[in-house]
Amino acid sequence: MKRESIYFDQAATSYPKPPGVPEAMLRYMTEIGCNVNRGGYAAAYAAEDVLFETREAIAKLFGAEDCRNVVFTSGVTLSLNILLKGLLRPGDHVLVSSMEHNAVMRPLQQLKRQGIAFDRIPCAADGSMDVSCLPGMLRENTRAVVTTHASNVCGTLLPVAQIGAFCRENGLLYILDSAQTAGVFPIDMEAMHIDAVAFTGHKSLLGPQGIGGFVLREGLAEEIEPLISGGTGSISHTEEIPTFMPDRFEAGTLNLPGIYGLHAALQYIEKTGREEILQKELALTEQFLAGAEKIEGLKIIGPRDIRNRAPVVSVQTKGIELARCAYLLDADYHVQTRVGLHCAPSAHRTLGTYPEGTIRFSFGHYNTEEEVARCLAALKEICDGVSTA
């Protein structure tokens, strides 16, 4: 009998989605169907109400002053492109951590060819950062610091509050990539001195793919040149880009099915409790780490416990290719993981896992202790088979 699959690729996208998310998306498509800012009728106003409530929920989640500073995009990648390419000018210098995803690094490599420089803040072999090195990396033209909140490879959390305080003390902008943390880890833009935070809706926010955005501190929007322009449904008498928020950055048609799904997901998180979700995920991570430590031929990458980490664990195997191990996990044991470099070559260089990569296990709210136990048993059988071959 085929066993039910175990999904441990939550860092790529959360699955399954909470009850109410697909239903909300279907309800929009079958009962509403129209755009916002384009119709003067009841259905359009109903959609605008959901859009506004979603903005308010995101603003509350990140401790933003005004929900008008919440901008919806297709996801964190587009958001980071808008922020980096809209804020930085030739001659600017940026500091980034050595643990960054390509959603940060590829735009910066593009901008480098336009006269924008960057340096990588060195992180330790477990992905952690010591902020004491930051003062020595400043230049007269340093304008911003850009970091992830948690590594998508090994789960290590970076010291966001300390980095934000450093930026505030030195007149720098702080841009945060919250792809792996938004929805479960607390993020307060004011308390942590974050100027802009990019988020995606389909990971820990438990919504569908194709919806995300960014949140700005008050007054920052006027410093950002919009990357995309077009119709907004507002001030249609002019061909100039709106100066007010959020229309300044929301040209074109919003992904309303995605926003309806995200709205339902945010309601689920609010009802369930962010802290309860986090503790469940970290308990599963702790169970996995404890079991993996006992498997001969398995090497854990990054922190060995749940302090200062997200529910993401990467491993390497001895005596068997990573891709082969991941294939066997899926084909023989129905355990779904991600193998490779995870779009983060800089992080893998820092962790000492480049170019081989890792097998990544990431845990979500709907995973169970029994699933973790089955996964560990599968890993042990595979590794034991290699050692006795």
Short mmCIF file of C-alpha atoms in Angstrom, two decimals:
data_model
loop_
_atom_site.label_atom_id
_atom_site.label_comp_id
_atom_site.label_asym_id
_atom_site.label_seq_id
_atom_site.Cartn_x
_atom_site.Cartn_y
_atom_site.Cartn_z
CA MET A 1 0.00 0.00 0.00
CA LYS A 2 1.33 3.44 -0.92
CA ARG A 3 1.92 5.58 2.13
CA GLU A 4 0.73 9.16 2.30
CA SER A 5 3.38 11.65 1.21
CA ILE A 6 5.19 13.75 3.79
CA TYR A 7 5.73 17.33 2.67
CA PHE A 8 8.89 18.83 4.17
CA ASP A 9 9.42 21.63 1.65
CA GLN A 10 7.60 24.33 3.61
CA ALA A 11 10.44 26.84 3.08
CA ALA A 12 9.64 26.78 -0.64
CA THR A 13 5.90 27.16 -0.14
CA SER A 14 3.56 26.17 2.68
CA TYR A 15 1.30 23.18 2.11
CA PRO A 16 -1.47 22.43 2.74
CA LYS A 17 -3.09 25.84 3.00
CA PRO A 18 -5.37 26.50 5.97
CA PRO A 19 -9.12 25.90 5.74
CA GLY A 20 -10.76 28.94 4.21
CA VAL A 21 -7.94 29.95 1.87
CA PRO A 22 -9.01 28.06 -1.29
CA GLU A 23 -12.65 28.75 -0.45
CA ALA A 24 -11.99 32.51 -0.29
CA MET A 25 -10.21 32.46 -3.64
CA LEU A 26 -13.04 30.48 -5.24
CA ARG A 27 -15.61 32.83 -3.72
CA TYR A 28 -13.87 35.81 -5.31
CA MET A 29 -13.72 34.15 -8.72
CA THR A 30 -17.32 32.88 -8.69
CA GLU A 31 -19.15 35.64 -6.78
CA ILE A 32 -17.09 38.86 -7.20
CA GLY A 33 -14.78 38.67 -10.21
CA CYS A 34 -14.22 42.40 -10.77
CA ASN A 35 -11.27 44.72 -10.24
CA VAL A 36 -10.83 47.39 -7.58
CA ASN A 37 -10.57 51.12 -8.32
CA ARG A 38 -12.22 50.47 -11.68
CA GLY A 39 -15.89 49.88 -10.91
CA GLY A 40 -18.64 51.95 -9.31
CA TYR A 41 -20.83 49.07 -8.16
CA ALA A 42 -21.38 46.91 -5.09
CA ALA A 43 -19.14 44.00 -6.08
CA ALA A 44 -16.18 46.34 -6.67
CA TYR A 45 -16.74 47.99 -3.30
CA ALA A 46 -16.87 44.57 -1.62
CA ALA A 47 -13.51 43.67 -3.16
CA GLU A 48 -12.08 47.00 -2.01
CA ASP A 49 -13.19 46.21 1.54
CA VAL A 50 -11.26 42.91 1.51
CA LEU A 51 -8.24 44.64 -0.02
CA PHE A 52 -8.31 47.31 2.70
CA GLU A 53 -8.73 44.76 5.49
CA THR A 54 -5.74 42.80 4.13
CA ARG A 55 -3.61 45.95 4.08
CA GLU A 56 -4.61 46.65 7.67
CA ALA A 57 -3.72 43.10 8.74
CA ILE A 58 -0.29 43.28 7.05
CA ALA A 59 0.39 46.69 8.61
CA LYS A 60 -0.50 45.31 12.04
CA LEU A 61 1.69 42.25 11.47
CA PHE A 62 4.77 44.39 10.77
CA GLY A 63 4.03 47.25 13.15
CA ALA A 64 3.62 49.75 10.30
CA GLU A 65 2.23 53.21 11.04
CA ASP A 66 -0.20 53.44 8.14
CA CYS A 67 -1.75 50.65 6.05
CA ARG A 68 -1.43 52.87 2.97
CA ASN A 69 2.29 52.06 3.12
CA VAL A 70 1.51 48.39 2.39
CA VAL A 71 2.07 47.66 -1.29
CA PHE A 72 1.00 44.42 -2.95
CA THR A 73 3.15 42.74 -5.60
CA SER A 74 3.56 39.23 -6.97
CA GLY A 75 5.96 38.32 -4.16
CA VAL A 76 9.16 39.04 -2.30
CA THR A 77 11.38 38.90 -5.41
CA LEU A 78 9.53 41.67 -7.25
CA SER A 79 9.32 43.63 -4.00
CA LEU A 80 13.09 43.51 -3.49
CA ASN A 81 13.67 44.53 -7.10
CA ILE A 82 11.38 47.54 -6.68
CA LEU A 83 13.09 48.56 -3.44
CA LEU A 84 16.69 48.07 -4.52
CA LYS A 85 16.37 49.45 -8.05
CA GLY A 86 14.13 52.28 -6.94
CA LEU A 87 16.21 53.44 -3.98
CA LEU A 88 19.83 53.00 -5.05
CA ARG A 89 21.69 55.42 -7.30
CA PRO A 90 25.07 55.25 -9.09
CA GLY A 91 27.78 55.90 -6.52
CA ASP A 92 25.85 54.32 -3.64
CA HIS A 93 27.37 51.56 -1.52
CA VAL A 94 25.35 48.77 0.15
CA LEU A 95 26.12 46.19 2.83
CA VAL A 96 24.50 42.74 2.53
CA SER A 97 24.96 39.61 4.60
CA SER A 98 26.83 36.67 3.14
CA MET A 99 23.69 34.57 3.72
CA GLU A 100 21.54 36.25 1.09
CA HIS A 101 19.17 34.63 -1.40
CA ASN A 102 19.46 35.45 -5.11
CA ALA A 103 16.34 37.61 -4.75
CA VAL A 104 18.75 40.13 -3.21
CA MET A 105 22.00 39.21 -4.91
CA ARG A 106 20.90 39.15 -8.55
CA PRO A 107 19.39 42.66 -8.46
CA LEU A 108 22.57 43.89 -6.74
CA GLN A 109 24.74 42.25 -9.40
CA GLN A 110 22.66 44.09 -12.02
CA LEU A 111 23.04 47.36 -10.13
CA LYS A 112 26.78 46.81 -9.79
CA ARG A 113 27.05 47.28 -13.56
CA GLN A 114 25.34 50.66 -13.09
CA GLY A 115 27.90 51.96 -10.60
CA ILE A 116 26.39 50.72 -7.33
CA ALA A 117 28.83 48.85 -5.08
CA PHE A 118 28.18 46.28 -2.37
CA ASP A 119 30.15 44.36 0.23
CA ARG A 120 29.14 41.17 2.01
CA ILE A 121 28.99 41.19 5.80
CA PRO A 122 30.83 37.99 6.77
CA CYS A 123 28.80 35.40 8.65
CA ALA A 124 30.08 32.37 10.57
CA ALA A 125 30.02 28.79 9.35
CA ASP A 126 26.67 28.27 11.09
CA GLY A 127 25.16 31.29 9.33
CA SER A 128 25.23 33.61 12.35
CA MET A 129 26.37 37.23 12.21
CA ASP A 130 28.47 39.29 14.63
CA VAL A 131 27.41 42.92 14.17
CA SER A 132 30.67 44.19 15.69
CA CYS A 133 32.22 44.05 12.21
CA LEU A 134 29.73 46.54 10.75
CA PRO A 135 31.44 49.83 11.72
CA GLY A 136 34.64 48.82 9.93
CA MET A 137 32.73 48.12 6.71
CA LEU A 138 31.16 51.57 6.38
CA ARG A 139 32.15 53.91 3.57
CA GLU A 140 31.28 57.55 3.14
CA ASN A 141 28.82 56.53 0.39
CA THR A 142 27.18 53.62 2.24
CA ARG A 143 23.45 54.14 1.92
CA ALA A 144 21.74 50.95 3.02
CA VAL A 145 22.02 47.56 4.67
CA VAL A 146 20.03 44.69 3.17
CA THR A 147 19.66 41.33 4.93
CA THR A 148 17.48 38.30 5.15
CA HIS A 149 15.76 37.64 8.46
CA ALA A 150 16.39 33.88 8.39
CA SER A 151 18.47 31.77 6.05
CA ASN A 152 16.45 29.70 3.61
CA VAL A 153 19.30 27.15 3.66
CA CYS A 154 19.99 26.47 7.34
CA GLY A 155 17.36 28.51 9.18
CA THR A 156 19.77 30.75 11.12
CA LEU A 157 18.20 34.01 12.27
CA LEU A 158 20.19 37.20 11.78
CA PRO A 159 20.22 39.84 14.56
CA VAL A 160 17.68 42.13 12.92
CA ALA A 161 17.13 44.45 15.90
CA GLN A 162 20.88 45.01 16.32
CA ILE A 163 21.36 45.64 12.61
CA GLY A 164 18.44 48.05 12.62
CA ALA A 165 19.84 49.94 15.59
CA PHE A 166 23.21 50.22 13.83
CA CYS A 167 21.49 51.60 10.72
CA ARG A 168 19.53 54.15 12.72
CA GLU A 169 22.68 55.32 14.53
CA ASN A 170 24.54 55.75 11.24
CA GLY A 171 21.80 57.24 9.08
CA LEU A 172 21.45 54.16 6.87
CA LEU A 173 18.39 52.57 5.35
CA TYR A 174 17.61 49.03 6.49
CA ILE A 175 15.80 46.73 4.05
CA LEU A 176 14.67 43.34 5.34
CA ASP A 177 13.82 40.20 3.37
CA SER A 178 11.24 38.40 5.54
CA ALA A 179 10.51 35.52 3.14
CA GLN A 180 11.21 32.81 5.73
CA THR A 181 9.82 34.53 8.81
CA ALA A 182 6.79 36.74 8.10
CA GLY A 183 3.76 35.26 9.82
CA VAL A 184 5.52 33.32 12.59
CA PHE A 185 8.43 35.40 13.88
CA PRO A 186 7.72 38.84 15.39
CA ILE A 187 8.74 41.73 13.13
CA ASP A 188 8.15 45.28 14.39
CA MET A 189 9.38 47.89 11.93
CA GLU A 190 9.45 50.69 14.50
CA ALA A 191 11.10 48.75 17.31
CA MET A 192 13.61 47.08 14.99
CA HIS A 193 14.32 50.27 12.98
CA ILE A 194 13.37 48.68 9.66
CA ASP A 195 12.74 51.12 6.81
CA ALA A 196 11.33 48.62 4.32
CA VAL A 197 10.34 44.98 4.66
CA ALA A 198 9.64 42.70 1.69
CA PHE A 199 7.29 39.77 2.27
CA THR A 200 5.80 36.86 0.41
CA GLY A 201 2.34 35.50 1.05
CA HIS A 202 2.80 31.83 0.21
CA LYS A 203 5.28 30.66 2.87
CA SER A 204 4.74 31.25 6.60
CA LEU A 205 1.88 33.62 5.85
CA LEU A 206 0.09 30.48 4.60
CA GLY A 207 -1.47 32.16 1.56
CA PRO A 208 -1.32 31.25 -2.14
CA GLN A 209 1.55 31.77 -4.56
CA GLY A 210 1.66 34.95 -6.61
CA ILE A 211 0.90 37.42 -3.82
CA GLY A 212 3.31 39.34 -1.59
CA GLY A 213 4.51 42.87 -1.23
CA PHE A 214 6.47 45.36 0.80
CA VAL A 215 5.85 47.77 3.64
CA LEU A 216 7.54 51.17 3.95
CA ARG A 217 8.14 53.45 6.86
CA GLU A 218 6.39 56.78 6.61
CA GLY A 219 8.06 59.18 4.16
CA LEU A 220 10.28 56.66 2.35
CA ALA A 221 8.04 56.28 -0.72
CA GLU A 222 9.10 59.61 -2.20
CA GLU A 223 12.72 58.41 -2.31
CA ILE A 224 11.84 55.34 -4.41
CA GLU A 225 11.52 55.63 -8.17
CA PRO A 226 8.75 53.22 -9.25
CA LEU A 227 10.03 50.28 -11.27
CA ILE A 228 6.67 49.70 -12.97
CA SER A 229 4.14 52.32 -14.03
CA GLY A 230 0.74 52.27 -15.68
CA GLY A 231 -2.92 52.47 -14.87
CA THR A 232 -3.98 52.58 -11.23
CA GLY A 233 -7.63 53.55 -11.51
CA SER A 234 -6.80 56.83 -9.75
CA ILE A 235 -6.11 60.38 -11.03
CA SER A 236 -6.79 59.10 -14.55
CA HIS A 237 -6.76 62.64 -15.94
CA THR A 238 -2.94 62.68 -15.88
CA GLU A 239 -0.18 60.58 -17.41
CA GLU A 240 2.09 61.17 -14.43
CA ILE A 241 2.69 58.47 -11.81
CA PRO A 242 0.70 59.06 -8.60
CA THR A 243 2.75 60.40 -5.72
CA PHE A 244 0.48 59.02 -3.02
CA MET A 245 0.48 55.54 -1.49
CA PRO A 246 -0.13 52.78 -2.34
CA ASP A 247 -0.98 53.81 -5.90
CA ARG A 248 2.59 55.00 -6.51
CA PHE A 249 3.70 51.35 -6.76
CA GLU A 250 0.51 49.42 -7.59
CA ALA A 251 0.22 49.94 -11.35
CA GLY A 252 -1.81 47.40 -13.28
CA THR A 253 -4.29 44.80 -12.06
CA LEU A 254 -3.87 43.47 -8.54
CA ASN A 255 -3.97 39.72 -7.91
CA LEU A 256 -7.31 39.79 -6.15
CA PRO A 257 -7.76 36.00 -5.96
CA GLY A 258 -4.39 35.94 -4.20
CA ILE A 259 -5.36 38.81 -1.91
CA TYR A 260 -8.60 37.04 -0.95
CA GLY A 261 -6.56 33.92 -0.17
CA LEU A 262 -4.02 35.92 1.85
CA HIS A 263 -6.85 37.65 3.70
CA ALA A 264 -8.21 34.26 4.79
CA ALA A 265 -4.73 33.02 5.73
CA LEU A 266 -4.11 36.08 7.91
CA GLN A 267 -7.42 35.47 9.67
CA TYR A 268 -6.35 31.89 10.33
CA ILE A 269 -3.01 33.01 11.80
CA GLU A 270 -4.77 35.57 13.99
CA LYS A 271 -7.26 32.98 15.24
CA THR A 272 -4.70 30.21 15.81
CA GLY A 273 -2.00 32.42 17.28
CA ARG A 274 1.36 33.23 15.71
CA GLU A 275 3.27 32.05 18.78
CA GLU A 276 1.40 28.72 18.85
CA ILE A 277 2.27 28.10 15.20
CA LEU A 278 5.93 28.99 15.80
CA GLN A 279 6.30 26.74 18.83
CA LYS A 280 4.75 23.80 16.96
CA GLU A 281 7.18 24.24 14.06
CA LEU A 282 10.20 24.62 16.34
CA ALA A 283 9.20 21.52 18.33
CA LEU A 284 9.23 19.50 15.09
CA THR A 285 12.59 21.04 14.20
CA GLU A 286 13.99 20.06 17.58
CA GLN A 287 12.72 16.49 17.14
CA PHE A 288 14.34 16.27 13.71
CA LEU A 289 17.67 17.69 14.91
CA ALA A 290 17.84 15.29 17.84
CA GLY A 291 17.19 12.31 15.62
CA ALA A 292 19.49 13.41 12.80
CA GLU A 293 22.40 13.77 15.22
CA LYS A 294 22.21 10.02 15.87
CA ILE A 295 22.34 8.95 12.21
CA GLU A 296 25.80 7.91 11.07
CA GLY A 297 26.73 9.40 7.73
CA LEU A 298 24.51 12.46 8.15
CA LYS A 299 25.94 15.94 8.69
CA ILE A 300 23.73 18.77 9.97
CA ILE A 301 24.51 22.17 8.48
CA GLY A 302 24.07 25.22 10.70
CA PRO A 303 22.80 25.41 14.30
CA ARG A 304 22.38 22.14 16.19
CA ASP A 305 19.48 23.33 18.34
CA ILE A 306 16.41 25.55 17.98
CA ARG A 307 17.92 28.67 19.53
CA ASN A 308 18.13 31.54 17.06
CA ARG A 309 16.74 29.55 14.13
CA ALA A 310 13.74 29.08 11.89
CA PRO A 311 12.20 25.64 11.19
CA VAL A 312 14.59 24.90 8.32
CA VAL A 313 17.33 22.24 8.50
CA SER A 314 19.87 21.28 5.83
CA VAL A 315 21.97 18.14 5.84
CA GLN A 316 24.67 16.49 3.78
CA THR A 317 25.15 12.74 3.37
CA LYS A 318 28.36 10.73 3.21
CA GLY A 319 28.77 7.97 0.67
CA ILE A 320 25.65 8.80 -1.35
CA GLU A 321 24.99 11.71 -3.65
CA LEU A 322 22.56 14.25 -2.26
CA ALA A 323 20.31 14.05 -5.30
CA ARG A 324 20.23 10.25 -5.03
CA CYS A 325 19.31 10.43 -1.34
CA ALA A 326 16.54 12.95 -2.02
CA TYR A 327 15.25 10.74 -4.84
CA LEU A 328 15.15 7.69 -2.56
CA LEU A 329 13.37 9.66 0.16
CA ASP A 330 10.63 10.51 -2.32
CA ALA A 331 10.48 7.31 -4.37
CA ASP A 332 10.76 4.77 -1.56
CA TYR A 333 9.52 6.66 1.51
CA HIS A 334 7.31 9.42 0.04
CA VAL A 335 9.21 12.19 1.83
CA GLN A 336 9.32 15.41 -0.21
CA THR A 337 12.35 17.67 0.30
CA ARG A 338 14.46 20.13 -1.65
CA VAL A 339 17.98 19.32 -2.80
CA GLY A 340 20.64 21.61 -4.29
CA LEU A 341 21.78 25.18 -3.73
CA HIS A 342 18.33 26.65 -2.97
CA CYS A 343 18.95 29.84 -5.00
CA ALA A 344 21.47 30.96 -2.37
CA PRO A 345 25.07 30.30 -3.55
CA SER A 346 26.45 33.01 -1.25
CA ALA A 347 24.91 31.28 1.77
CA HIS A 348 26.30 27.91 0.71
CA ARG A 349 29.79 29.39 0.34
CA THR A 350 29.48 30.76 3.86
CA LEU A 351 28.29 27.41 5.22
CA GLY A 352 31.00 25.46 3.36
CA THR A 353 28.46 23.52 1.29
CA TYR A 354 29.24 24.98 -2.14
CA PRO A 355 29.06 23.61 -4.80
CA GLU A 356 27.56 20.34 -3.53
CA GLY A 357 24.56 21.92 -1.84
CA THR A 358 22.36 20.22 0.75
CA ILE A 359 19.11 18.36 1.29
CA ARG A 360 16.73 20.75 3.02
CA PHE A 361 13.96 19.76 5.40
CA SER A 362 11.52 22.51 6.38
CA PHE A 363 8.59 22.11 8.73
CA GLY A 364 5.17 23.72 8.88
CA HIS A 365 2.14 24.04 11.11
CA TYR A 366 0.40 21.01 9.58
CA ASN A 367 3.33 18.61 9.87
CA THR A 368 3.31 16.07 12.71
CA GLU A 369 5.69 14.29 15.07
CA GLU A 370 4.81 11.01 13.38
CA GLU A 371 5.90 12.42 10.02
CA VAL A 372 9.23 13.54 11.47
CA ALA A 373 9.76 10.09 12.98
CA ARG A 374 9.02 8.41 9.65
CA CYS A 375 11.42 10.74 7.88
CA LEU A 376 14.22 10.05 10.35
CA ALA A 377 13.67 6.30 10.02
CA ALA A 378 13.90 6.66 6.24
CA LEU A 379 17.13 8.65 6.46
CA LYS A 380 18.61 6.05 8.78
CA GLU A 381 17.71 3.20 6.44
CA ILE A 382 19.27 5.02 3.49
CA CYS A 383 22.45 5.94 5.35
CA ASP A 384 22.76 2.47 6.91
CA GLY A 385 22.37 0.93 3.48
CA VAL A 386 25.25 3.01 2.21
CA SER A 387 27.52 2.09 5.12
CA THR A 388 26.87 -1.66 4.69
CA ALA A 389 27.10 -1.66 0.89
#
